[in-house]
Coordinates of C-alpha atoms and ligand atoms in Angstrom, one line a residue:
M4 CA 30.6 -20.5 22.3
N5 CA 27.2 -21.6 21.2
T6 CA 25.4 -18.9 19.2
R7 CA 22.3 -19.7 20.8
T8 CA 23.4 -18.9 24.4
A9 CA 25.9 -16.3 23.3
K10 CA 23.4 -14.2 21.1
P11 CA 20.9 -13.0 23.7
L12 CA 23.8 -12.3 26.1
I13 CA 25.7 -10.3 23.6
L14 CA 22.6 -8.2 22.7
A15 CA 21.9 -7.7 26.4
L16 CA 25.6 -6.6 27.4
L17 CA 25.4 -4.1 24.2
V18 CA 22.1 -2.6 25.2
V19 CA 23.4 -2.3 28.9
A20 CA 26.5 -0.6 27.8
V21 CA 24.8 2.0 25.6
L22 CA 22.4 2.6 28.2
V23 CA 25.2 3.4 30.8
F24 CA 27.0 5.4 28.2
P25 CA 25.2 8.8 28.6
L26 CA 25.5 8.6 32.4
A27 CA 29.1 8.2 31.8
V28 CA 29.2 11.5 29.7
T29 CA 29.0 14.6 31.6
S30 CA 30.1 17.2 29.1
N31 CA 26.9 19.0 27.7
Y32 CA 29.0 19.3 24.3
W33 CA 29.5 15.8 24.0
L34 CA 26.0 14.9 25.0
N35 CA 24.6 17.1 22.4
L36 CA 26.9 15.9 19.8
V37 CA 25.8 12.1 20.3
N38 CA 22.2 13.2 20.6
L39 CA 22.7 14.6 16.9
S40 CA 24.3 11.7 15.9
I41 CA 21.3 9.5 16.9
S42 CA 18.9 11.9 15.4
F43 CA 21.0 11.6 12.0
S44 CA 21.4 8.1 12.6
I45 CA 17.5 7.3 12.6
A46 CA 16.8 9.9 9.7
C47 CA 19.5 7.8 7.6
L48 CA 18.1 4.4 9.0
G49 CA 15.1 5.7 7.2
L50 CA 17.1 6.7 3.9
N51 CA 18.6 3.1 4.1
I52 CA 14.9 1.6 3.6
V53 CA 13.8 3.8 0.9
L54 CA 17.2 4.0 -0.8
G55 CA 19.2 1.0 0.6
Y56 CA 16.3 -1.6 0.2
A57 CA 13.9 -0.1 -2.5
G58 CA 16.3 1.4 -4.3
Q59 CA 14.4 4.9 -4.5
L60 CA 16.3 8.0 -4.4
S61 CA 15.0 10.4 -1.9
L62 CA 15.8 14.0 -1.5
A63 CA 13.4 15.1 0.8
Q64 CA 14.7 13.3 3.9
A65 CA 15.4 16.7 5.7
A66 CA 11.8 17.8 4.9
F67 CA 10.4 14.8 6.6
W68 CA 13.1 15.4 9.6
G69 CA 11.5 19.1 9.9
V70 CA 8.1 17.6 9.8
G71 CA 8.7 15.7 12.6
A72 CA 10.8 18.4 14.6
Y73 CA 7.5 20.8 14.1
T74 CA 5.3 18.2 15.0
S75 CA 6.7 17.3 18.1
A76 CA 7.8 20.4 19.1
L77 CA 4.4 22.4 18.3
L78 CA 2.5 19.6 20.4
T79 CA 5.0 19.9 23.4
T80 CA 5.2 23.6 23.5
W81 CA 1.5 24.8 22.4
L82 CA -0.7 21.8 24.2
G83 CA 1.8 21.1 26.8
W84 CA 2.0 17.5 26.0
P85 CA 4.7 15.1 27.3
V86 CA 7.5 14.6 24.9
W87 CA 7.5 10.8 24.0
P88 CA 3.7 10.6 22.8
C89 CA 4.6 13.8 20.7
M90 CA 7.6 12.0 19.2
L91 CA 5.5 8.9 18.4
I92 CA 2.9 11.4 16.7
A93 CA 5.8 12.8 14.8
F94 CA 6.7 9.6 13.2
I95 CA 3.2 8.9 12.3
V96 CA 2.6 12.5 10.9
A97 CA 5.9 12.1 8.9
G98 CA 4.9 9.0 7.5
L99 CA 1.7 10.4 6.3
F100 CA 3.8 13.1 4.3
G101 CA 5.8 10.5 2.8
V102 CA 2.7 8.9 1.5
C103 CA 2.1 12.0 -0.6
L104 CA 5.6 12.1 -1.6
G105 CA 4.2 14.0 -4.8
I106 CA 5.4 17.2 -3.1
P107 CA 9.2 16.7 -3.6
T108 CA 10.7 19.3 -1.4
L109 CA 8.3 20.4 1.5
K110 CA 8.5 24.1 2.2
L111 CA 8.0 25.2 5.8
T112 CA 8.0 29.0 5.4
G113 CA 7.5 31.8 7.8
H114 CA 7.3 29.8 11.2
Y115 CA 10.4 30.2 13.0
L116 CA 9.6 28.3 16.1
A117 CA 11.2 29.3 19.3
M118 CA 12.1 26.3 21.5
T119 CA 12.8 26.5 25.2
T120 CA 16.1 25.9 25.9
I121 CA 16.8 22.8 27.6
G122 CA 20.3 23.2 28.7
F123 CA 20.6 21.4 31.8
G124 CA 22.9 18.2 31.7
I125 CA 20.5 15.9 33.5
I126 CA 17.3 16.2 31.3
L127 CA 19.8 15.9 28.2
Q128 CA 21.1 12.8 29.7
L129 CA 17.1 11.6 30.0
I130 CA 16.6 12.6 26.4
L131 CA 19.8 10.8 25.4
I132 CA 19.0 7.4 27.3
N133 CA 15.4 7.8 25.5
A134 CA 17.0 8.5 22.1
I135 CA 19.4 5.6 22.4
C136 CA 16.5 3.1 23.2
S137 CA 14.7 4.6 20.2
L138 CA 17.8 4.2 18.1
L139 CA 18.2 0.5 19.2
L140 CA 14.5 -0.1 18.7
L141 CA 14.2 1.5 15.2
T142 CA 17.4 -0.3 14.1
W143 CA 16.1 -3.5 15.3
A144 CA 13.1 -3.0 13.2
S145 CA 15.0 -1.9 10.1
I146 CA 17.1 -5.2 10.2
R147 CA 14.2 -7.3 10.8
L148 CA 12.5 -5.9 8.0
K149 CA 14.9 -6.6 5.4
D150 CA 14.6 -10.2 5.8
S151 CA 11.0 -10.2 5.7
R152 CA 8.3 -10.8 2.8
V153 CA 8.0 -6.7 3.0
G154 CA 11.8 -6.4 3.0
R155 CA 12.5 -8.7 0.2
A156 CA 9.7 -7.0 -2.0
F157 CA 11.5 -3.6 -1.5
L158 CA 14.7 -5.5 -2.6
A159 CA 13.1 -7.0 -5.5
V160 CA 11.5 -3.4 -6.6
Q161 CA 15.4 -2.2 -6.4
G162 CA 16.6 -5.5 -8.1
N163 CA 14.4 -5.7 -11.2
E164 CA 11.2 -3.6 -11.3
M165 CA 9.8 -5.5 -14.0
A166 CA 10.4 -8.7 -12.8
A167 CA 9.2 -7.8 -9.4
E168 CA 5.8 -6.8 -11.0
T169 CA 5.6 -10.2 -12.7
M170 CA 6.1 -11.8 -9.5
G171 CA 3.2 -10.3 -8.1
I172 CA 4.6 -7.6 -6.2
D173 CA 2.5 -4.3 -6.5
T174 CA 5.5 -2.0 -6.8
T175 CA 3.9 1.2 -6.8
L176 CA 2.4 0.3 -3.4
Y177 CA 5.7 -0.8 -2.0
K178 CA 7.5 2.1 -3.4
I179 CA 5.0 4.1 -1.5
M180 CA 5.5 2.1 1.7
A181 CA 9.4 2.6 1.6
F182 CA 8.8 6.4 1.1
A183 CA 6.3 6.6 4.1
L184 CA 8.6 4.5 6.2
S185 CA 11.6 6.2 5.5
A186 CA 10.0 9.6 6.2
A187 CA 8.5 8.4 9.3
Y188 CA 12.0 7.6 10.5
G189 CA 13.1 11.0 9.2
G190 CA 10.3 12.4 11.4
Y191 CA 11.0 10.7 14.3
G192 CA 14.9 11.8 14.0
G193 CA 13.7 15.6 13.6
A194 CA 11.6 15.3 16.7
L195 CA 14.3 14.0 18.6
F196 CA 16.5 16.9 17.3
A197 CA 13.9 19.2 18.4
H198 CA 14.0 18.1 21.9
S199 CA 17.8 17.7 22.0
G200 CA 18.6 20.8 23.3
S201 CA 19.0 22.8 20.3
H202 CA 17.9 26.1 20.9
Y203 CA 15.6 26.7 18.0
I204 CA 14.2 25.0 14.9
S205 CA 13.6 27.3 11.5
P206 CA 12.9 26.1 8.1
D207 CA 16.5 26.9 7.2
T208 CA 17.4 23.5 9.3
F209 CA 15.6 21.6 7.1
S210 CA 16.8 22.7 3.5
F211 CA 17.5 20.7 0.6
D212 CA 21.1 20.9 1.8
Q213 CA 20.6 19.1 4.7
S214 CA 18.7 16.6 2.7
V215 CA 22.0 16.3 0.7
V216 CA 24.0 15.7 3.7
L217 CA 21.6 13.0 5.0
L218 CA 22.2 11.0 1.7
A219 CA 25.9 11.4 1.7
M220 CA 25.6 9.8 5.4
A221 CA 23.5 7.1 4.1
V222 CA 25.7 6.4 1.1
L223 CA 29.2 6.6 3.2
G224 CA 27.8 4.1 5.6
G225 CA 26.7 1.8 2.7
N226 CA 23.9 1.2 0.8
G227 CA 21.4 -1.2 2.3
S228 CA 22.9 -1.8 5.6
A229 CA 21.0 -0.5 8.8
I230 CA 24.3 -0.5 10.9
G231 CA 26.3 1.3 8.0
A232 CA 23.6 4.1 7.9
I233 CA 24.2 4.8 11.8
V234 CA 28.0 4.5 11.1
G235 CA 28.0 7.0 8.1
A236 CA 25.5 9.5 10.0
T237 CA 27.8 9.3 13.2
L238 CA 31.0 9.9 11.2
L239 CA 29.6 13.0 9.6
T240 CA 28.2 14.3 12.6
L241 CA 31.7 14.2 14.4
L242 CA 33.7 15.0 11.1
P243 CA 32.8 18.8 11.1
E244 CA 33.7 18.9 14.7
V245 CA 36.9 17.2 14.1
L246 CA 37.7 19.4 11.5
R247 CA 37.0 22.6 12.7
F248 CA 40.9 23.6 12.8
L249 CA 40.5 23.7 8.8
K250 CA 38.1 26.8 9.1
D251 CA 37.2 28.1 5.7
S252 CA 38.7 25.2 3.6
Y253 CA 36.4 22.7 5.9
M254 CA 33.7 22.3 3.2
M255 CA 36.1 21.7 0.2
V256 CA 38.0 18.8 2.3
Y257 CA 34.8 17.6 3.5
A258 CA 33.3 17.4 -0.1
A259 CA 36.4 15.9 -1.6
G260 CA 36.4 13.3 1.5
I261 CA 32.9 12.2 0.2
V262 CA 33.5 12.2 -3.5
A263 CA 36.9 9.7 -2.6
V264 CA 34.5 7.5 -0.6
M265 CA 31.9 7.1 -3.7
I266 CA 34.7 6.4 -6.0
F267 CA 36.9 4.3 -4.0
M268 CA 34.3 2.6 -1.8
P269 CA 31.2 2.3 -3.6
G270 CA 29.7 -0.2 -1.3
G271 CA 30.4 2.4 1.6
I272 CA 31.7 1.6 4.8
A273 CA 29.3 -1.6 5.3
G274 CA 30.7 -2.8 1.7
L275 CA 34.2 -2.6 3.1
V276 CA 34.0 -4.2 6.4
K277 CA 31.3 -7.0 5.0
G278 CA 34.4 -8.4 2.5
L279 CA 36.7 -8.8 5.3
P280 CA 37.5 -12.4 6.5
F281 CA 36.8 -11.5 10.1
A282 CA 33.4 -9.9 9.2
L283 CA 32.4 -13.1 7.2
R284 CA 33.5 -15.5 10.0
L285 CA 31.5 -13.3 12.2
R286 CA 28.5 -13.3 10.4
A287 CA 28.3 -16.8 9.6
W288 CA 28.8 -17.5 13.5
W289 CA 26.0 -14.9 14.2
N290 CA 23.6 -16.6 11.8
A291 CA 24.1 -20.4 12.6
G292 CA 21.8 -20.4 15.4
S293 CA 19.0 -18.1 13.8
A294 CA 18.7 -19.8 10.7
A295 CA 15.3 -21.6 10.7
I296 CA 16.4 -22.4 6.9
R297 CA 18.7 -25.0 8.1
Q298 CA 16.2 -26.9 10.2
V299 CA 13.9 -26.5 7.1
A300 CA 16.9 -27.7 4.8
V301 CA 17.0 -30.7 7.1
S302 CA 13.7 -31.8 7.2
V303 CA 13.0 -31.4 3.7
A304 CA 16.2 -33.7 2.9
T305 CA 15.2 -36.6 5.3
R306 CA 11.6 -36.4 4.2
D307 CA 12.3 -36.8 0.5
G308 CA 15.2 -39.1 0.9
V309 CA 17.9 -39.6 -1.8
G310 CA 17.5 -39.5 -5.5
G311 CA 13.6 -39.0 -5.9
R312 CA 13.0 -35.3 -7.2
P313 CA 10.1 -34.0 -5.0
I314 CA 7.2 -32.4 -6.9
P315 CA 6.3 -28.9 -6.4
A316 CA 3.7 -28.2 -4.1
K317 CA 0.5 -29.1 -6.2
V318 CA -1.6 -26.7 -8.1
A319 CA -5.3 -26.8 -8.3
S320 CA -6.7 -27.6 -11.7
G321 CA -7.2 -30.7 -13.6
A322 CA -5.1 -31.9 -16.2
E323 CA -8.1 -34.2 -17.4
S324 CA -10.4 -31.6 -18.5
N325 CA -9.0 -30.0 -21.7
G326 CA -11.0 -26.8 -21.8
T327 CA -9.6 -23.6 -22.7
L328 CA -7.4 -21.9 -20.2
L329 CA -6.3 -18.9 -22.1
S330 CA -8.1 -17.4 -24.9
V331 CA -6.6 -14.4 -27.0
K332 CA -8.8 -12.4 -29.5
G333 CA -8.0 -9.9 -32.0
L334 CA -4.9 -9.1 -29.8
A335 CA -2.8 -6.2 -31.4
K336 CA 0.2 -4.1 -30.4
H337 CA 1.4 -1.1 -32.4
F338 CA 4.5 0.9 -31.7
G339 CA 4.0 4.0 -33.9
G340 CA 3.5 2.8 -37.4
L341 CA 4.9 -0.8 -36.6
K342 CA 2.3 -3.3 -36.1
A343 CA 4.4 -5.6 -33.9
V344 CA 1.2 -7.8 -33.1
D345 CA -1.5 -7.3 -35.4
G346 CA -4.8 -9.0 -34.6
V347 CA -4.0 -12.4 -33.3
D348 CA -6.2 -15.0 -32.3
M349 CA -5.3 -18.0 -29.9
E350 CA -6.4 -20.5 -27.7
V351 CA -4.2 -22.3 -25.0
R352 CA -5.6 -25.4 -23.6
R353 CA -5.3 -26.7 -20.2
G354 CA -2.6 -29.2 -19.5
E355 CA -1.2 -28.6 -22.7
I356 CA 2.2 -27.6 -23.8
Q357 CA 1.7 -25.0 -26.8
A358 CA 4.4 -23.3 -28.7
L359 CA 4.5 -19.9 -30.2
I360 CA 7.1 -19.6 -32.9
G361 CA 8.3 -17.3 -35.7
P362 CA 11.2 -15.5 -37.2
N363 CA 12.9 -12.8 -34.8
G364 CA 10.8 -9.7 -34.9
S365 CA 7.4 -11.6 -35.4
G366 CA 5.9 -10.5 -32.2
K367 CA 6.4 -13.3 -29.9
T368 CA 7.7 -11.5 -27.1
T369 CA 5.3 -8.7 -27.6
I370 CA 2.4 -11.2 -27.0
L371 CA 4.0 -12.5 -23.6
N372 CA 4.2 -9.0 -22.6
M373 CA 0.8 -8.5 -23.4
L374 CA -0.3 -11.5 -21.8
S375 CA 1.5 -10.9 -18.5
G376 CA 0.4 -7.4 -18.3
L377 CA 3.7 -5.3 -19.1
Y378 CA 2.1 -3.9 -22.3
V379 CA -1.4 -2.7 -22.7
P380 CA -2.7 -4.2 -26.0
T381 CA -3.8 -1.6 -28.7
A382 CA -6.8 -3.8 -29.4
G383 CA -8.0 -7.3 -28.3
E384 CA -9.2 -9.3 -25.4
I385 CA -7.1 -11.7 -23.4
S386 CA -9.3 -14.1 -20.7
L387 CA -7.6 -16.5 -18.3
E388 CA -10.2 -19.1 -17.3
G389 CA -13.0 -16.7 -18.4
T390 CA -11.9 -13.6 -16.5
V391 CA -10.8 -11.0 -18.7
I392 CA -7.5 -9.7 -17.9
T393 CA -6.7 -7.3 -20.7
G394 CA -4.4 -4.4 -19.7
R395 CA -4.6 -5.5 -16.1
K396 CA -1.4 -4.7 -14.2
P397 CA 1.2 -7.5 -13.9
H398 CA 1.1 -8.2 -10.4
I399 CA -2.7 -8.6 -10.5
I400 CA -2.5 -10.9 -13.5
T401 CA 0.4 -13.1 -11.5
A402 CA -2.1 -13.3 -8.7
H403 CA -4.8 -14.8 -11.3
G404 CA -2.2 -17.8 -11.8
M405 CA 0.1 -16.5 -14.7
A406 CA 3.8 -16.6 -14.4
R407 CA 6.6 -16.2 -16.8
T408 CA 10.3 -16.2 -17.5
F409 CA 12.3 -13.5 -19.8
Q410 CA 14.1 -13.8 -23.0
N411 CA 16.8 -12.0 -21.0
I412 CA 17.0 -13.4 -17.9
R413 CA 15.6 -10.9 -15.2
L414 CA 16.8 -12.3 -11.8
F415 CA 17.3 -10.2 -8.7
G416 CA 21.0 -10.5 -9.4
E417 CA 22.3 -9.4 -6.1
L418 CA 19.9 -11.2 -3.9
T419 CA 20.6 -14.9 -2.9
V420 CA 19.1 -17.9 -5.0
L421 CA 16.8 -18.3 -2.0
N422 CA 15.5 -15.0 -1.6
N423 CA 14.8 -15.2 -5.5
V424 CA 12.5 -18.0 -5.2
L425 CA 10.9 -16.5 -2.0
I426 CA 10.0 -13.4 -3.8
G427 CA 8.3 -15.6 -6.4
Q428 CA 5.9 -16.7 -3.4
H429 CA 4.9 -13.1 -2.8
C430 CA 1.3 -13.4 -4.2
H431 CA 0.6 -16.4 -2.1
S432 CA 1.8 -15.0 1.3
K433 CA 0.2 -12.2 3.2
A434 CA 2.6 -10.7 6.3
G435 CA 2.3 -7.1 5.9
L436 CA 4.6 -4.2 7.2
V437 CA 3.9 -4.8 11.0
P438 CA 4.1 -8.5 11.0
S439 CA 7.4 -8.3 8.9
V440 CA 8.9 -6.7 11.7
V441 CA 7.4 -8.0 14.6
Q442 CA 7.3 -11.4 13.4
P443 CA 4.5 -13.1 15.6
A444 CA 3.8 -16.8 15.2
S445 CA 1.7 -16.7 12.3
Q446 CA 4.2 -14.7 10.2
Q447 CA 7.0 -17.1 11.2
A448 CA 4.7 -20.1 10.3
E449 CA 4.4 -18.5 6.8
E450 CA 8.0 -17.8 6.4
T451 CA 9.0 -21.4 7.3
G452 CA 6.2 -22.9 4.7
M453 CA 7.6 -20.4 2.1
R454 CA 11.2 -21.4 2.9
K455 CA 10.3 -25.2 2.7
K456 CA 8.6 -24.8 -0.6
A457 CA 11.5 -22.6 -2.0
L458 CA 13.7 -25.4 -1.2
E459 CA 11.4 -28.1 -2.7
M460 CA 11.6 -25.7 -6.1
L461 CA 15.3 -25.6 -6.0
E462 CA 15.3 -29.3 -5.5
F463 CA 13.1 -29.6 -8.7
V464 CA 15.1 -27.6 -10.9
G465 CA 18.3 -29.3 -9.5
L466 CA 19.7 -26.2 -7.7
R467 CA 19.6 -27.7 -4.0
G468 CA 22.8 -26.7 -2.4
K469 CA 23.0 -23.3 -4.0
E470 CA 20.2 -21.6 -2.1
F471 CA 22.7 -18.9 -0.3
A472 CA 24.6 -18.3 -3.6
Q473 CA 24.3 -14.9 -5.1
A474 CA 21.8 -15.4 -8.1
N475 CA 24.2 -13.5 -10.4
S476 CA 27.1 -16.0 -9.6
L477 CA 25.1 -18.7 -11.1
P478 CA 26.4 -19.9 -14.5
Y479 CA 24.1 -18.8 -17.3
G480 CA 22.2 -22.1 -17.6
Q481 CA 21.7 -22.2 -13.9
Q482 CA 20.0 -18.7 -14.0
R483 CA 17.8 -20.0 -16.3
L484 CA 16.7 -22.8 -14.2
L485 CA 16.5 -20.4 -11.2
E486 CA 14.0 -18.0 -13.4
L487 CA 12.0 -21.0 -13.7
A488 CA 12.1 -22.0 -10.2
R489 CA 10.9 -18.4 -9.3
A490 CA 8.1 -18.4 -11.7
L491 CA 7.0 -21.8 -10.6
A492 CA 7.0 -20.6 -7.0
S493 CA 4.0 -18.3 -7.7
D494 CA 1.9 -21.6 -8.1
P495 CA 0.8 -20.5 -11.7
K496 CA -2.1 -22.2 -13.8
I497 CA 0.0 -21.0 -16.8
L498 CA 3.5 -20.6 -17.4
L499 CA 4.7 -18.6 -20.2
L500 CA 8.5 -19.4 -21.1
D501 CA 10.3 -16.7 -23.3
E502 CA 13.1 -18.8 -25.1
P503 CA 14.0 -20.9 -22.1
A504 CA 16.6 -23.1 -24.3
A505 CA 18.4 -20.0 -25.6
G506 CA 22.2 -20.4 -24.5
L507 CA 21.8 -23.7 -23.1
N508 CA 24.1 -26.4 -23.9
A509 CA 22.9 -30.0 -25.1
N510 CA 22.7 -31.5 -21.6
E511 CA 21.1 -28.6 -20.3
T512 CA 18.6 -28.6 -23.1
E513 CA 17.6 -32.2 -22.0
T514 CA 17.0 -31.4 -18.6
L515 CA 14.6 -28.6 -19.6
I516 CA 12.8 -30.8 -21.7
D517 CA 12.5 -33.2 -18.9
L518 CA 11.3 -30.5 -16.4
L519 CA 8.6 -29.2 -19.2
F520 CA 7.2 -32.6 -19.4
Q521 CA 7.2 -33.0 -15.4
I522 CA 5.6 -29.6 -15.1
R523 CA 2.9 -29.9 -17.4
D524 CA 2.2 -33.5 -15.8
Q525 CA 1.5 -31.5 -12.6
G526 CA -1.3 -29.8 -14.6
I527 CA 0.4 -26.6 -15.2
T528 CA -0.3 -25.5 -18.6
I529 CA 2.9 -24.1 -20.7
L530 CA 3.1 -21.5 -23.4
L531 CA 6.3 -21.7 -24.8
V532 CA 8.4 -19.5 -27.0
E533 CA 11.2 -21.3 -28.5
H534 CA 13.8 -21.3 -31.5
D535 CA 15.0 -24.8 -30.8
M536 CA 13.1 -26.5 -33.2
S537 CA 13.8 -30.0 -32.1
L538 CA 12.9 -29.1 -28.5
V539 CA 9.8 -27.6 -29.8
M540 CA 8.7 -30.5 -32.0
N541 CA 9.5 -32.8 -29.1
V542 CA 7.4 -31.2 -26.2
S543 CA 4.4 -29.4 -27.9
D544 CA 0.9 -30.5 -28.1
H545 CA 0.1 -27.6 -30.3
I546 CA 2.0 -24.9 -32.4
T547 CA 1.2 -21.5 -33.3
V548 CA 3.3 -19.9 -35.8
L549 CA 3.4 -16.0 -36.3
N550 CA 5.2 -13.7 -39.2
F551 CA 5.2 -9.9 -39.0
G552 CA 2.8 -9.8 -36.1
K553 CA 0.2 -12.0 -37.9
K554 CA -0.8 -15.7 -37.2
I555 CA 0.0 -17.7 -40.5
A556 CA -0.7 -21.1 -39.0
E557 CA -1.5 -23.5 -36.1
G558 CA -1.8 -27.1 -35.2
A559 CA -0.1 -30.2 -34.2
A560 CA 3.8 -30.5 -34.7
E561 CA 3.4 -33.0 -37.8
A562 CA 1.1 -30.7 -39.6
I563 CA 3.1 -27.5 -38.8
E564 CA 6.3 -29.1 -40.0
K565 CA 4.9 -29.8 -43.6
N566 CA 3.0 -26.6 -43.7
Q567 CA 4.6 -24.7 -47.1
E568 CA 3.8 -21.1 -45.5
V569 CA 5.7 -22.2 -42.4
I570 CA 8.7 -23.5 -44.2
D571 CA 8.8 -20.5 -46.4
A572 CA 8.7 -17.9 -43.6
Y573 CA 10.5 -19.5 -40.7
L574 CA 11.4 -23.2 -40.7
G575 CA 13.4 -22.7 -44.0
T576 CA 15.5 -19.8 -42.8
E577 CA 16.1 -21.9 -39.5
V578 CA 17.6 -24.5 -41.5
G579 CA 19.5 -22.0 -43.7
N580 CA 20.7 -20.3 -40.4
A581 CA 22.1 -23.5 -38.7
Ligands
ADP626 P1 10.0 -11.5 -31.2 O1 10.2 -11.9 -29.8 O2 9.1 -12.4 -31.9 O3 11.4 -11.9 -31.9 P2 9.5 -9.1 -30.4 O4 7.8 -9.4 -29.9 O5 10.1 -8.8 -29.4 O6 9.8 -10.1 -31.3 O7 9.3 -7.7 -31.4 C1 8.3 -7.6 -32.5 C2 8.6 -6.1 -33.2 O8 8.1 -5.1 -32.4 C3 10.3 -5.8 -33.4 O9 10.1 -5.2 -34.7 C4 10.5 -5.0 -32.4 O10 11.5 -4.4 -32.8 C5 9.2 -4.4 -32.0 N1 9.4 -3.9 -30.5 C6 9.2 -4.8 -29.4 N2 8.8 -3.7 -28.6 C7 8.9 -2.7 -28.7 C8 8.9 -1.5 -28.1 N3 9.0 -1.5 -26.6 N4 9.1 -0.3 -28.8 C9 9.1 -0.3 -30.1 N5 9.4 -1.6 -30.9 C10 9.1 -2.6 -30.2
MG627 MG1 11.6 -12.6 -28.4

């Protein structure tokens, strides 16, 4: 059946089935258990956001769960408010607590809270129907989130925090956002728990141990998978009931089981299922209809025709005005007694390719790290287009128009090639948390535009057709090209390249040289750190030479080649090494 027509039908059937379920179950025992599973599932969906998406360990989930439970219970019992608005408030309040995550474990001492017993099956069923609706909605939200600008930023933080920062992602902000969201989910789960027929809630219910149990549920289900989180939570809620006959040895069997899962199934249940041929085929079929990407892919292919490499979307700036783009004065970086960079002055002119060369350990990478904001200089000033950027955070500097690649490739290896380049566009896109989930027309337009541009970038570096490959599955040379595409995706005015030819074969180096000229012809200025001297001499308009953290020469390629000090310090040894 066609995915387009089948998908809404399947989803509708699923919703009806789960909604009918509570009416079919009449035993209070089972209603309670299912309710408990859902309460845990929602808390685990939250953990999945903070841990599975953003890669941050949260050991306070039970506390947020407790905050939600108390908030909702107090509002309903003291103020007599209706249950549903109170649960929403619990969601928000727990989220706010998440923002203040400085408090690692929340202590709710002294307040034992008696709850009116809700023992009547009919009320329990009503609560359950609502619980299921919430679960569906919150699952839907967290799945949508994963494949959006905000979700990708979370994944980038997990994948490589340093690279995420230099791609323009405010990693601190996104970590707080993930914690807040996780806490809000936790709080909602807790509120549900408070109303689901348990007789009372007490601080003991929200202990550190409970956080660990929630964590076990999320890990069992599978890190990063929303459905996995629900499966894990449900299994571990039901398991104690099933294992009840074991009595005293129960905890041991339970613990041994969890350890076994961690050892033998590191990807959790979701990881196990994902790899099965059946699951792969189902996923491909499910995605077939929705992938706006395919439409974009087709339109790009037809528009550009065969052969011609499209040009990356243009960057403002005139290659014609040869003023200074980047200016560095008295730049220094000391590590303890080591003067890795020691008072360097340097100017990079707009529209040029400038090389920075020198022996190993002469401070080249350290300079790039200061320029891109990863290191705060010990002394000196850096300005980009006249704006002083010294010591600013990497994501701010990226937004000012600087992009970079790394000497040791720093891709988001677990993510697709396409997602890597989409993350590169982070600072030129806007969608916040709510639009990322709700996905209104404006967000969809932005997303389509980003995908289109990402494919153009991949075409430019010759990686079209690889967009759905996992980044770390690419051969080494292609990983370098992908890093270049990702950097270009941020529309930089200046591109810093740290040994882009390292590890490339002769053909790949030729391709790189060709790309460097094309990039420069686009008006993008390049600062190149490179050991391949023929490449450097071939492409550079201007060369700066470092030795022991100090500038020892600068000038045009021909002059540098003949400079005796440079030959003694560097070129001589290069020839010797070769
Ligand atoms: P290059 O890129 O020119 O090979 P680097 O800039 O990587 O050189 O390193 C310059 C010097 O600074 C080296 O001696 C290196 O060991 C040292 N260095 C670089 N980063 C650090 C750091 N984070 N902590 C301590 N020493 C460092
Ligand atoms: Mg280096």
